[in-house]
């Protein structure tokens, strides 16, 4: 495994992949603190490409004022060990100065989708995400790139960017990996105390209950029954629990049927957590069929 700490060293190693005939480079962009969810992304990349590239970079552009950029975990040696165990070919560990040179002015704007939900709670967050992902795509030149569906809004805005800017890369969403208690894996989970972790599982429980519902109103009721039990806990602050169209992220009306994504976000202790689930809401039965079944 080659570890490149500069863009020049990475360019040399990337050219060697081309020379070796690795035409389908699969890429996993990370901020480090790698966990089982990242391992799954790397394994999917390994199964899909001729070579696997991983980047490790805590991107300052996607953190707002007062967020946890300074304390975000950076266990680089552990992360490199994970990459080696998973058979990664090339790791890029760039510096902030190289990715964001002095005098930088141009960024990528996420558009309307970047101003709702996480974009509303964290203004500029998705502009920062898209800017670094665009830069990494340019540097790495992957055929495929894998992102987790836990960050569903992020995944969707990246796919939108690739479409709108005609980028020659396939962005693949991978299922959310969860711990035994249902909590979605996140690098930020390490900040949770035992009590906070118990509160955090209410997010996945709410999603699971909503997924068993057969309508938008029923899904809201099922989720809120769970979230209402913790809303007055001092270490739990709900930001949102909404049902949205899975590609536009606009809130759906109560009579919506078909696929819908429920998203939840909360601050648990000092840690912000997000989660989501894709629901399939059935169309109502025709009136006559409803009568016949009742009889």
PDB file of C-alpha atoms in Angstrom:
ATOM      1  CA  UNK A   1       0.000   0.000   0.000  1.00  0.00           C
ATOM      2  CA  UNK A   2       1.308   3.427  -0.960  1.00  0.00           C
ATOM      3  CA  UNK A   3       0.570   6.447   1.244  1.00  0.00           C
ATOM      4  CA  UNK A   4       0.870   9.820  -0.468  1.00  0.00           C
ATOM      5  CA  UNK A   5       1.091  12.901   1.739  1.00  0.00           C
ATOM      6  CA  UNK A   6       1.413  15.347  -1.141  1.00  0.00           C
ATOM      7  CA  UNK A   7      -0.473  15.821  -4.395  1.00  0.00           C
ATOM      8  CA  UNK A   8       2.752  15.418  -6.348  1.00  0.00           C
ATOM      9  CA  UNK A   9       3.491  12.043  -4.754  1.00  0.00           C
ATOM     10  CA  UNK A  10      -0.100  10.994  -5.324  1.00  0.00           C
ATOM     11  CA  UNK A  11       0.067  11.961  -9.012  1.00  0.00           C
ATOM     12  CA  UNK A  12       3.122   9.726  -9.459  1.00  0.00           C
ATOM     13  CA  UNK A  13       1.444   6.781  -7.713  1.00  0.00           C
ATOM     14  CA  UNK A  14      -1.792   7.334  -9.623  1.00  0.00           C
ATOM     15  CA  UNK A  15       0.102   7.288 -12.929  1.00  0.00           C
ATOM     16  CA  UNK A  16       1.631   3.972 -11.892  1.00  0.00           C
ATOM     17  CA  UNK A  17      -1.892   2.540 -11.517  1.00  0.00           C
ATOM     18  CA  UNK A  18      -2.636   3.591 -15.093  1.00  0.00           C
ATOM     19  CA  UNK A  19       0.628   2.073 -16.314  1.00  0.00           C
ATOM     20  CA  UNK A  20      -0.253  -1.189 -14.567  1.00  0.00           C
ATOM     21  CA  UNK A  21      -3.540  -1.342 -16.471  1.00  0.00           C
ATOM     22  CA  UNK A  22      -5.865  -0.527 -13.571  1.00  0.00           C
ATOM     23  CA  UNK A  23      -8.576   1.112 -15.639  1.00  0.00           C
ATOM     24  CA  UNK A  24     -11.397   1.010 -13.075  1.00  0.00           C
ATOM     25  CA  UNK A  25     -10.167   2.862 -10.023  1.00  0.00           C
ATOM     26  CA  UNK A  26     -12.674   2.738  -7.155  1.00  0.00           C
ATOM     27  CA  UNK A  27     -12.498   5.577  -4.643  1.00  0.00           C
ATOM     28  CA  UNK A  28     -13.645   6.057  -1.044  1.00  0.00           C
ATOM     29  CA  UNK A  29     -13.417   9.606   0.323  1.00  0.00           C
ATOM     30  CA  UNK A  30     -13.224   9.743   4.125  1.00  0.00           C
ATOM     31  CA  UNK A  31     -12.446  12.122   6.966  1.00  0.00           C
ATOM     32  CA  UNK A  32     -10.643   9.328   8.787  1.00  0.00           C
ATOM     33  CA  UNK A  33     -11.582   7.763  12.133  1.00  0.00           C
ATOM     34  CA  UNK A  34     -12.424   4.703  10.065  1.00  0.00           C
ATOM     35  CA  UNK A  35     -14.991   2.234  11.376  1.00  0.00           C
ATOM     36  CA  UNK A  36     -16.890  -0.821  10.116  1.00  0.00           C
ATOM     37  CA  UNK A  37     -18.991   1.347   7.807  1.00  0.00           C
ATOM     38  CA  UNK A  38     -15.860   2.586   6.059  1.00  0.00           C
ATOM     39  CA  UNK A  39     -14.579  -0.970   5.835  1.00  0.00           C
ATOM     40  CA  UNK A  40     -17.775  -1.939   4.029  1.00  0.00           C
ATOM     41  CA  UNK A  41     -17.321   0.910   1.542  1.00  0.00           C
ATOM     42  CA  UNK A  42     -13.739  -0.198   0.902  1.00  0.00           C
ATOM     43  CA  UNK A  43     -14.847  -3.800   0.400  1.00  0.00           C
ATOM     44  CA  UNK A  44     -17.493  -2.712  -2.098  1.00  0.00           C
ATOM     45  CA  UNK A  45     -14.845  -0.669  -3.889  1.00  0.00           C
ATOM     46  CA  UNK A  46     -12.492  -3.656  -3.931  1.00  0.00           C
ATOM     47  CA  UNK A  47     -15.220  -5.852  -5.449  1.00  0.00           C
ATOM     48  CA  UNK A  48     -16.016  -3.287  -8.140  1.00  0.00           C
ATOM     49  CA  UNK A  49     -12.693  -1.867  -9.257  1.00  0.00           C
ATOM     50  CA  UNK A  50      -9.241  -2.854 -10.438  1.00  0.00           C
ATOM     51  CA  UNK A  51      -7.614  -0.731  -7.729  1.00  0.00           C
ATOM     52  CA  UNK A  52      -8.846   1.023  -4.590  1.00  0.00           C
ATOM     53  CA  UNK A  53      -7.938   4.554  -3.529  1.00  0.00           C
ATOM     54  CA  UNK A  54      -8.915   6.015  -0.136  1.00  0.00           C
ATOM     55  CA  UNK A  55      -8.516   9.627   0.907  1.00  0.00           C
ATOM     56  CA  UNK A  56      -8.199  10.732   4.539  1.00  0.00           C
ATOM     57  CA  UNK A  57      -8.847  14.438   4.985  1.00  0.00           C
ATOM     58  CA  UNK A  58     -10.769  16.340   7.656  1.00  0.00           C
ATOM     59  CA  UNK A  59     -12.314  19.006   5.448  1.00  0.00           C
ATOM     60  CA  UNK A  60     -12.509  22.404   7.190  1.00  0.00           C
ATOM     61  CA  UNK A  61     -14.920  23.823   4.601  1.00  0.00           C
ATOM     62  CA  UNK A  62     -17.801  21.614   5.749  1.00  0.00           C
ATOM     63  CA  UNK A  63     -17.567  22.637   9.406  1.00  0.00           C
ATOM     64  CA  UNK A  64     -19.393  25.755  10.555  1.00  0.00           C
ATOM     65  CA  UNK A  65     -18.488  28.136  13.397  1.00  0.00           C
ATOM     66  CA  UNK A  66     -18.673  26.352  16.739  1.00  0.00           C
ATOM     67  CA  UNK A  67     -18.716  22.871  15.172  1.00  0.00           C
ATOM     68  CA  UNK A  68     -16.308  20.092  16.075  1.00  0.00           C
ATOM     69  CA  UNK A  69     -13.519  20.564  13.500  1.00  0.00           C
ATOM     70  CA  UNK A  70     -10.799  20.978  16.117  1.00  0.00           C
ATOM     71  CA  UNK A  71     -11.799  17.902  18.122  1.00  0.00           C
ATOM     72  CA  UNK A  72     -12.769  15.667  15.199  1.00  0.00           C
ATOM     73  CA  UNK A  73     -10.858  12.384  15.737  1.00  0.00           C
ATOM     74  CA  UNK A  74      -7.697  11.986  13.663  1.00  0.00           C
ATOM     75  CA  UNK A  75      -6.197   8.524  14.442  1.00  0.00           C
ATOM     76  CA  UNK A  76      -4.123   8.395  11.257  1.00  0.00           C
ATOM     77  CA  UNK A  77      -1.961   5.391  12.111  1.00  0.00           C
ATOM     78  CA  UNK A  78      -5.047   3.347  13.026  1.00  0.00           C
ATOM     79  CA  UNK A  79      -6.743   4.463   9.806  1.00  0.00           C
ATOM     80  CA  UNK A  80      -3.770   3.414   7.696  1.00  0.00           C
ATOM     81  CA  UNK A  81      -3.790   0.032   9.420  1.00  0.00           C
ATOM     82  CA  UNK A  82      -7.457  -0.409   8.479  1.00  0.00           C
ATOM     83  CA  UNK A  83      -6.669   0.491   4.871  1.00  0.00           C
ATOM     84  CA  UNK A  84      -3.824  -2.018   4.776  1.00  0.00           C
ATOM     85  CA  UNK A  85      -6.032  -4.736   6.262  1.00  0.00           C
ATOM     86  CA  UNK A  86      -8.677  -4.083   3.603  1.00  0.00           C
ATOM     87  CA  UNK A  87      -6.230  -4.246   0.711  1.00  0.00           C
ATOM     88  CA  UNK A  88      -6.266  -0.581  -0.304  1.00  0.00           C
ATOM     89  CA  UNK A  89      -3.750   0.182  -3.042  1.00  0.00           C
ATOM     90  CA  UNK A  90      -3.237   3.900  -2.567  1.00  0.00           C
ATOM     91  CA  UNK A  91      -4.063   6.337   0.260  1.00  0.00           C
ATOM     92  CA  UNK A  92      -4.125  10.097  -0.184  1.00  0.00           C
ATOM     93  CA  UNK A  93      -3.528  12.140   2.978  1.00  0.00           C
ATOM     94  CA  UNK A  94      -3.381  15.714   1.675  1.00  0.00           C
ATOM     95  CA  UNK A  95      -2.721  18.872   3.659  1.00  0.00           C
ATOM     96  CA  UNK A  96      -5.216  21.699   3.950  1.00  0.00           C
ATOM     97  CA  UNK A  97      -2.696  24.059   2.340  1.00  0.00           C
ATOM     98  CA  UNK A  98      -2.402  21.890  -0.775  1.00  0.00           C
ATOM     99  CA  UNK A  99      -6.121  21.355  -1.291  1.00  0.00           C
ATOM    100  CA  UNK A 100      -6.992  24.963  -0.456  1.00  0.00           C
ATOM    101  CA  UNK A 101      -4.170  27.205  -1.675  1.00  0.00           C
ATOM    102  CA  UNK A 102      -3.893  30.786  -0.456  1.00  0.00           C
ATOM    103  CA  UNK A 103      -6.147  33.190  -2.305  1.00  0.00           C
ATOM    104  CA  UNK A 104      -8.698  30.506  -3.145  1.00  0.00           C
ATOM    105  CA  UNK A 105     -11.990  32.002  -4.375  1.00  0.00           C
ATOM    106  CA  UNK A 106     -13.920  29.327  -6.281  1.00  0.00           C
ATOM    107  CA  UNK A 107     -16.221  26.856  -4.540  1.00  0.00           C
ATOM    108  CA  UNK A 108     -19.046  24.565  -5.644  1.00  0.00           C
ATOM    109  CA  UNK A 109     -22.547  25.671  -4.641  1.00  0.00           C
ATOM    110  CA  UNK A 110     -25.006  22.930  -3.719  1.00  0.00           C
ATOM    111  CA  UNK A 111     -28.118  24.784  -4.927  1.00  0.00           C
ATOM    112  CA  UNK A 112     -31.560  24.547  -3.343  1.00  0.00           C
ATOM    113  CA  UNK A 113     -31.037  21.025  -2.029  1.00  0.00           C
ATOM    114  CA  UNK A 114     -28.105  22.299  -0.015  1.00  0.00           C
ATOM    115  CA  UNK A 115     -30.216  24.809   1.899  1.00  0.00           C
ATOM    116  CA  UNK A 116     -32.730  22.444   3.541  1.00  0.00           C
ATOM    117  CA  UNK A 117     -32.455  20.043   6.494  1.00  0.00           C
ATOM    118  CA  UNK A 118     -28.713  19.654   7.147  1.00  0.00           C
ATOM    119  CA  UNK A 119     -28.076  22.622   4.883  1.00  0.00           C
ATOM    120  CA  UNK A 120     -30.437  24.766   6.934  1.00  0.00           C
ATOM    121  CA  UNK A 121     -28.988  23.630  10.252  1.00  0.00           C
ATOM    122  CA  UNK A 122     -25.401  23.877   8.983  1.00  0.00           C
ATOM    123  CA  UNK A 123     -25.262  26.754   6.462  1.00  0.00           C
ATOM    124  CA  UNK A 124     -22.569  26.246   3.836  1.00  0.00           C
ATOM    125  CA  UNK A 125     -21.983  22.631   4.855  1.00  0.00           C
ATOM    126  CA  UNK A 126     -22.848  21.107   1.499  1.00  0.00           C
ATOM    127  CA  UNK A 127     -20.923  23.743  -0.443  1.00  0.00           C
ATOM    128  CA  UNK A 128     -17.898  22.593   1.553  1.00  0.00           C
ATOM    129  CA  UNK A 129     -18.665  18.931   0.897  1.00  0.00           C
ATOM    130  CA  UNK A 130     -19.089  19.411  -2.846  1.00  0.00           C
ATOM    131  CA  UNK A 131     -15.991  21.575  -3.140  1.00  0.00           C
ATOM    132  CA  UNK A 132     -13.716  18.976  -1.560  1.00  0.00           C
ATOM    133  CA  UNK A 133     -15.353  16.052  -3.386  1.00  0.00           C
ATOM    134  CA  UNK A 134     -14.991  17.842  -6.728  1.00  0.00           C
ATOM    135  CA  UNK A 135     -11.324  18.466  -5.997  1.00  0.00           C
ATOM    136  CA  UNK A 136     -10.758  14.854  -4.960  1.00  0.00           C
ATOM    137  CA  UNK A 137     -12.526  13.527  -8.051  1.00  0.00           C
ATOM    138  CA  UNK A 138     -10.258  15.737 -10.164  1.00  0.00           C
ATOM    139  CA  UNK A 139      -7.116  14.509  -8.396  1.00  0.00           C
ATOM    140  CA  UNK A 140      -8.025  10.810  -8.071  1.00  0.00           C
ATOM    141  CA  UNK A 141      -9.830  10.379 -11.428  1.00  0.00           C
ATOM    142  CA  UNK A 142     -11.942   7.412 -10.266  1.00  0.00           C
ATOM    143  CA  UNK A 143     -14.375   5.407 -12.362  1.00  0.00           C
ATOM    144  CA  UNK A 144     -16.513   4.767  -9.284  1.00  0.00           C
ATOM    145  CA  UNK A 145     -16.834   6.356  -5.868  1.00  0.00           C
ATOM    146  CA  UNK A 146     -18.673   4.939  -2.846  1.00  0.00           C
ATOM    147  CA  UNK A 147     -20.556   6.879  -0.168  1.00  0.00           C
ATOM    148  CA  UNK A 148     -22.717   5.665   2.711  1.00  0.00           C
ATOM    149  CA  UNK A 149     -26.480   6.125   2.664  1.00  0.00           C
ATOM    150  CA  UNK A 150     -26.427   7.236   6.309  1.00  0.00           C
ATOM    151  CA  UNK A 151     -25.543  10.646   4.902  1.00  0.00           C
ATOM    152  CA  UNK A 152     -28.410  10.450   2.411  1.00  0.00           C
ATOM    153  CA  UNK A 153     -28.615  14.158   1.680  1.00  0.00           C
ATOM    154  CA  UNK A 154     -24.865  14.325   1.128  1.00  0.00           C
ATOM    155  CA  UNK A 155     -24.991  11.328  -1.209  1.00  0.00           C
ATOM    156  CA  UNK A 156     -27.800  12.908  -3.221  1.00  0.00           C
ATOM    157  CA  UNK A 157     -26.158  16.325  -3.606  1.00  0.00           C
ATOM    158  CA  UNK A 158     -22.942  14.632  -4.752  1.00  0.00           C
ATOM    159  CA  UNK A 159     -24.876  12.623  -7.336  1.00  0.00           C
ATOM    160  CA  UNK A 160     -26.579  15.850  -8.442  1.00  0.00           C
ATOM    161  CA  UNK A 161     -23.203  17.568  -8.808  1.00  0.00           C
ATOM    162  CA  UNK A 162     -21.855  14.710 -10.923  1.00  0.00           C
ATOM    163  CA  UNK A 163     -24.890  14.920 -13.207  1.00  0.00           C
ATOM    164  CA  UNK A 164     -25.010  18.702 -13.447  1.00  0.00           C
ATOM    165  CA  UNK A 165     -21.267  19.124 -14.042  1.00  0.00           C
ATOM    166  CA  UNK A 166     -20.954  16.115 -16.391  1.00  0.00           C
ATOM    167  CA  UNK A 167     -18.332  14.433 -14.232  1.00  0.00           C
ATOM    168  CA  UNK A 168     -17.148  11.080 -15.543  1.00  0.00           C
ATOM    169  CA  UNK A 169     -17.575   9.092 -12.329  1.00  0.00           C
ATOM    170  CA  UNK A 170     -20.290   6.773 -11.032  1.00  0.00           C
ATOM    171  CA  UNK A 171     -21.354   7.619  -7.474  1.00  0.00           C
ATOM    172  CA  UNK A 172     -22.615   4.542  -5.637  1.00  0.00           C
ATOM    173  CA  UNK A 173     -24.612   4.598  -2.392  1.00  0.00           C
ATOM    174  CA  UNK A 174     -23.935   1.839   0.144  1.00  0.00           C
ATOM    175  CA  UNK A 175     -26.372   0.693   2.859  1.00  0.00           C
ATOM    176  CA  UNK A 176     -25.981   2.126   6.353  1.00  0.00           C
ATOM    177  CA  UNK A 177     -23.977  -0.086   8.698  1.00  0.00           C
ATOM    178  CA  UNK A 178     -25.370  -0.259  12.228  1.00  0.00           C
ATOM    179  CA  UNK A 179     -24.165  -1.412  15.610  1.00  0.00           C
ATOM    180  CA  UNK A 180     -25.965  -4.200  17.460  1.00  0.00           C
ATOM    181  CA  UNK A 181     -28.258  -1.717  19.231  1.00  0.00           C
ATOM    182  CA  UNK A 182     -29.307  -0.127  15.925  1.00  0.00           C
ATOM    183  CA  UNK A 183     -27.186   3.021  16.193  1.00  0.00           C
ATOM    184  CA  UNK A 184     -25.832   4.028  12.792  1.00  0.00           C
ATOM    185  CA  UNK A 185     -22.051   3.881  12.717  1.00  0.00           C
ATOM    186  CA  UNK A 186     -20.416   7.299  12.829  1.00  0.00           C
ATOM    187  CA  UNK A 187     -16.949   8.555  13.678  1.00  0.00           C
ATOM    188  CA  UNK A 188     -18.644  10.885  16.149  1.00  0.00           C
ATOM    189  CA  UNK A 189     -20.103   8.003  18.188  1.00  0.00           C
ATOM    190  CA  UNK A 190     -16.861   7.934  20.204  1.00  0.00           C
ATOM    191  CA  UNK A 191     -17.937  11.193  21.852  1.00  0.00           C
ATOM    192  CA  UNK A 192     -21.096   9.646  23.373  1.00  0.00           C
ATOM    193  CA  UNK A 193     -21.246   8.687  27.025  1.00  0.00           C
ATOM    194  CA  UNK A 194     -23.132   5.521  27.995  1.00  0.00           C
ATOM    195  CA  UNK A 195     -26.222   7.553  28.878  1.00  0.00           C
ATOM    196  CA  UNK A 196     -26.029   9.613  25.696  1.00  0.00           C
ATOM    197  CA  UNK A 197     -25.669   6.479  23.620  1.00  0.00           C
ATOM    198  CA  UNK A 198     -28.895   5.099  25.091  1.00  0.00           C
ATOM    199  CA  UNK A 199     -30.642   8.330  24.065  1.00  0.00           C
ATOM    200  CA  UNK A 200     -29.057   8.205  20.610  1.00  0.00           C
ATOM    201  CA  UNK A 201     -30.652   4.852  19.803  1.00  0.00           C
ATOM    202  CA  UNK A 202     -34.053   6.569  19.861  1.00  0.00           C
ATOM    203  CA  UNK A 203     -33.234   7.873  16.380  1.00  0.00           C
ATOM    204  CA  UNK A 204     -32.921   4.429  14.801  1.00  0.00           C
ATOM    205  CA  UNK A 205     -35.863   3.149  16.837  1.00  0.00           C
ATOM    206  CA  UNK A 206     -38.046   5.984  15.526  1.00  0.00           C
ATOM    207  CA  UNK A 207     -37.043   5.145  11.957  1.00  0.00           C
ATOM    208  CA  UNK A 208     -37.759   1.457  12.457  1.00  0.00           C
ATOM    209  CA  UNK A 209     -41.225   2.183  13.835  1.00  0.00           C
ATOM    210  CA  UNK A 210     -41.958   4.603  10.983  1.00  0.00           C
ATOM    211  CA  UNK A 211     -40.904   1.999   8.405  1.00  0.00           C
ATOM    212  CA  UNK A 212     -43.748  -0.274   9.564  1.00  0.00           C
ATOM    213  CA  UNK A 213     -46.382   2.401   8.855  1.00  0.00           C
ATOM    214  CA  UNK A 214     -48.605   2.483   5.774  1.00  0.00           C
ATOM    215  CA  UNK A 215     -49.022   6.256   5.327  1.00  0.00           C
ATOM    216  CA  UNK A 216     -47.227   9.542   5.911  1.00  0.00           C
ATOM    217  CA  UNK A 217     -49.388  10.506   8.925  1.00  0.00           C
ATOM    218  CA  UNK A 218     -48.966   7.047  10.457  1.00  0.00           C
ATOM    219  CA  UNK A 219     -45.191   7.180   9.967  1.00  0.00           C
ATOM    220  CA  UNK A 220     -45.031  10.577  11.679  1.00  0.00           C
ATOM    221  CA  UNK A 221     -47.099   9.317  14.620  1.00  0.00           C
ATOM    222  CA  UNK A 222     -44.979   6.169  14.995  1.00  0.00           C
ATOM    223  CA  UNK A 223     -41.708   8.120  14.963  1.00  0.00           C
ATOM    224  CA  UNK A 224     -42.969  10.823  17.294  1.00  0.00           C
ATOM    225  CA  UNK A 225     -44.162   8.273  19.842  1.00  0.00           C
ATOM    226  CA  UNK A 226     -40.512   7.303  20.257  1.00  0.00           C
ATOM    227  CA  UNK A 227     -39.000  10.781  20.046  1.00  0.00           C
ATOM    228  CA  UNK A 228     -41.521  12.331  22.434  1.00  0.00           C
ATOM    229  CA  UNK A 229     -40.216  10.068  25.194  1.00  0.00           C
ATOM    230  CA  UNK A 230     -36.766  11.699  25.056  1.00  0.00           C
ATOM    231  CA  UNK A 231     -37.535  15.247  23.923  1.00  0.00           C
ATOM    232  CA  UNK A 232     -37.313  16.644  27.458  1.00  0.00           C
ATOM    233  CA  UNK A 233     -34.075  14.871  28.312  1.00  0.00           C
ATOM    234  CA  UNK A 234     -31.380  17.521  28.952  1.00  0.00           C
ATOM    235  CA  UNK A 235     -28.874  15.663  26.745  1.00  0.00           C
ATOM    236  CA  UNK A 236     -31.221  15.259  23.769  1.00  0.00           C
ATOM    237  CA  UNK A 237     -32.202  18.068  21.398  1.00  0.00           C
ATOM    238  CA  UNK A 238     -34.164  17.061  18.302  1.00  0.00           C
ATOM    239  CA  UNK A 239     -33.447  19.147  15.209  1.00  0.00           C
ATOM    240  CA  UNK A 240     -35.824  17.514  12.739  1.00  0.00           C
ATOM    241  CA  UNK A 241     -37.785  14.368  11.956  1.00  0.00           C
ATOM    242  CA  UNK A 242     -39.284  14.676   8.480  1.00  0.00           C
ATOM    243  CA  UNK A 243     -40.447  12.642   5.503  1.00  0.00           C
ATOM    244  CA  UNK A 244     -39.107  13.859   2.162  1.00  0.00           C
ATOM    245  CA  UNK A 245     -39.006  12.961  -1.495  1.00  0.00           C
ATOM    246  CA  UNK A 246     -35.917  10.744  -1.897  1.00  0.00           C
ATOM    247  CA  UNK A 247     -34.402  12.735  -4.777  1.00  0.00           C
ATOM    248  CA  UNK A 248     -35.485  16.338  -4.139  1.00  0.00           C
ATOM    249  CA  UNK A 249     -35.610  16.298  -0.317  1.00  0.00           C
ATOM    250  CA  UNK A 250     -38.790  18.367  -0.387  1.00  0.00           C
ATOM    251  CA  UNK A 251     -41.258  17.415   2.355  1.00  0.00           C
ATOM    252  CA  UNK A 252     -44.027  15.156   1.071  1.00  0.00           C
ATOM    253  CA  UNK A 253     -47.780  15.701   1.585  1.00  0.00           C
ATOM    254  CA  UNK A 254     -49.827  13.434   3.827  1.00  0.00           C
ATOM    255  CA  UNK A 255     -51.324  11.585   0.831  1.00  0.00           C
ATOM    256  CA  UNK A 256     -47.938  10.705  -0.680  1.00  0.00           C
ATOM    257  CA  UNK A 257     -47.425   7.068  -1.691  1.00  0.00           C
ATOM    258  CA  UNK A 258     -44.422   5.197  -2.999  1.00  0.00           C
ATOM    259  CA  UNK A 259     -40.825   5.729  -1.870  1.00  0.00           C
ATOM    260  CA  UNK A 260     -40.178   8.351   0.801  1.00  0.00           C
ATOM    261  CA  UNK A 261     -37.152   8.940   2.982  1.00  0.00           C
ATOM    262  CA  UNK A 262     -37.472   9.739   6.652  1.00  0.00           C
ATOM    263  CA  UNK A 263     -34.606  11.753   8.082  1.00  0.00           C
ATOM    264  CA  UNK A 264     -33.837  12.517  11.705  1.00  0.00           C
ATOM    265  CA  UNK A 265     -31.188  14.695  13.311  1.00  0.00           C
ATOM    266  CA  UNK A 266     -30.489  15.487  16.932  1.00  0.00           C
ATOM    267  CA  UNK A 267     -27.815  16.820  19.224  1.00  0.00           C
ATOM    268  CA  UNK A 268     -27.058  14.202  21.861  1.00  0.00           C
ATOM    269  CA  UNK A 269     -24.880  15.677  24.557  1.00  0.00           C
ATOM    270  CA  UNK A 270     -22.407  17.733  22.539  1.00  0.00           C
ATOM    271  CA  UNK A 271     -22.573  15.427  19.501  1.00  0.00           C
ATOM    272  CA  UNK A 272     -24.723  15.964  16.420  1.00  0.00           C
ATOM    273  CA  UNK A 273     -26.088  12.733  14.931  1.00  0.00           C
ATOM    274  CA  UNK A 274     -28.128  12.028  11.811  1.00  0.00           C
ATOM    275  CA  UNK A 275     -29.890   8.940  10.488  1.00  0.00           C
ATOM    276  CA  UNK A 276     -32.462   8.027   7.852  1.00  0.00           C
ATOM    277  CA  UNK A 277     -34.478   5.209   6.345  1.00  0.00           C
ATOM    278  CA  UNK A 278     -36.138   4.673   2.996  1.00  0.00           C
ATOM    279  CA  UNK A 279     -39.835   3.811   3.387  1.00  0.00           C
ATOM    280  CA  UNK A 280     -42.204   2.399   0.780  1.00  0.00           C
ATOM    281  CA  UNK A 281     -45.766   3.634   1.390  1.00  0.00           C
ATOM    282  CA  UNK A 282     -48.457   1.605  -0.382  1.00  0.00           C
ATOM    283  CA  UNK A 283     -51.111   3.201  -2.563  1.00  0.00           C
ATOM    284  CA  UNK A 284     -54.610   3.077  -1.021  1.00  0.00           C
ATOM    285  CA  UNK A 285     -56.847   0.225  -2.084  1.00  0.00           C
ATOM    286  CA  UNK A 286     -59.612   1.054  -4.609  1.00  0.00           C
ATOM    287  CA  UNK A 287     -62.860   1.881  -2.788  1.00  0.00           C
ATOM    288  CA  UNK A 288     -64.691  -1.263  -3.948  1.00  0.00           C
ATOM    289  CA  UNK A 289     -61.811  -3.517  -2.936  1.00  0.00           C
ATOM    290  CA  UNK A 290     -61.769  -1.847   0.472  1.00  0.00           C
ATOM    291  CA  UNK A 291     -65.515  -2.581   0.876  1.00  0.00           C
ATOM    292  CA  UNK A 292     -65.069  -6.185  -0.287  1.00  0.00           C
ATOM    293  CA  UNK A 293     -62.270  -6.784   2.232  1.00  0.00           C
ATOM    294  CA  UNK A 294     -64.340  -5.260   5.009  1.00  0.00           C
ATOM    295  CA  UNK A 295     -67.192  -7.628   4.188  1.00  0.00           C
TER     296      UNK A 295
END
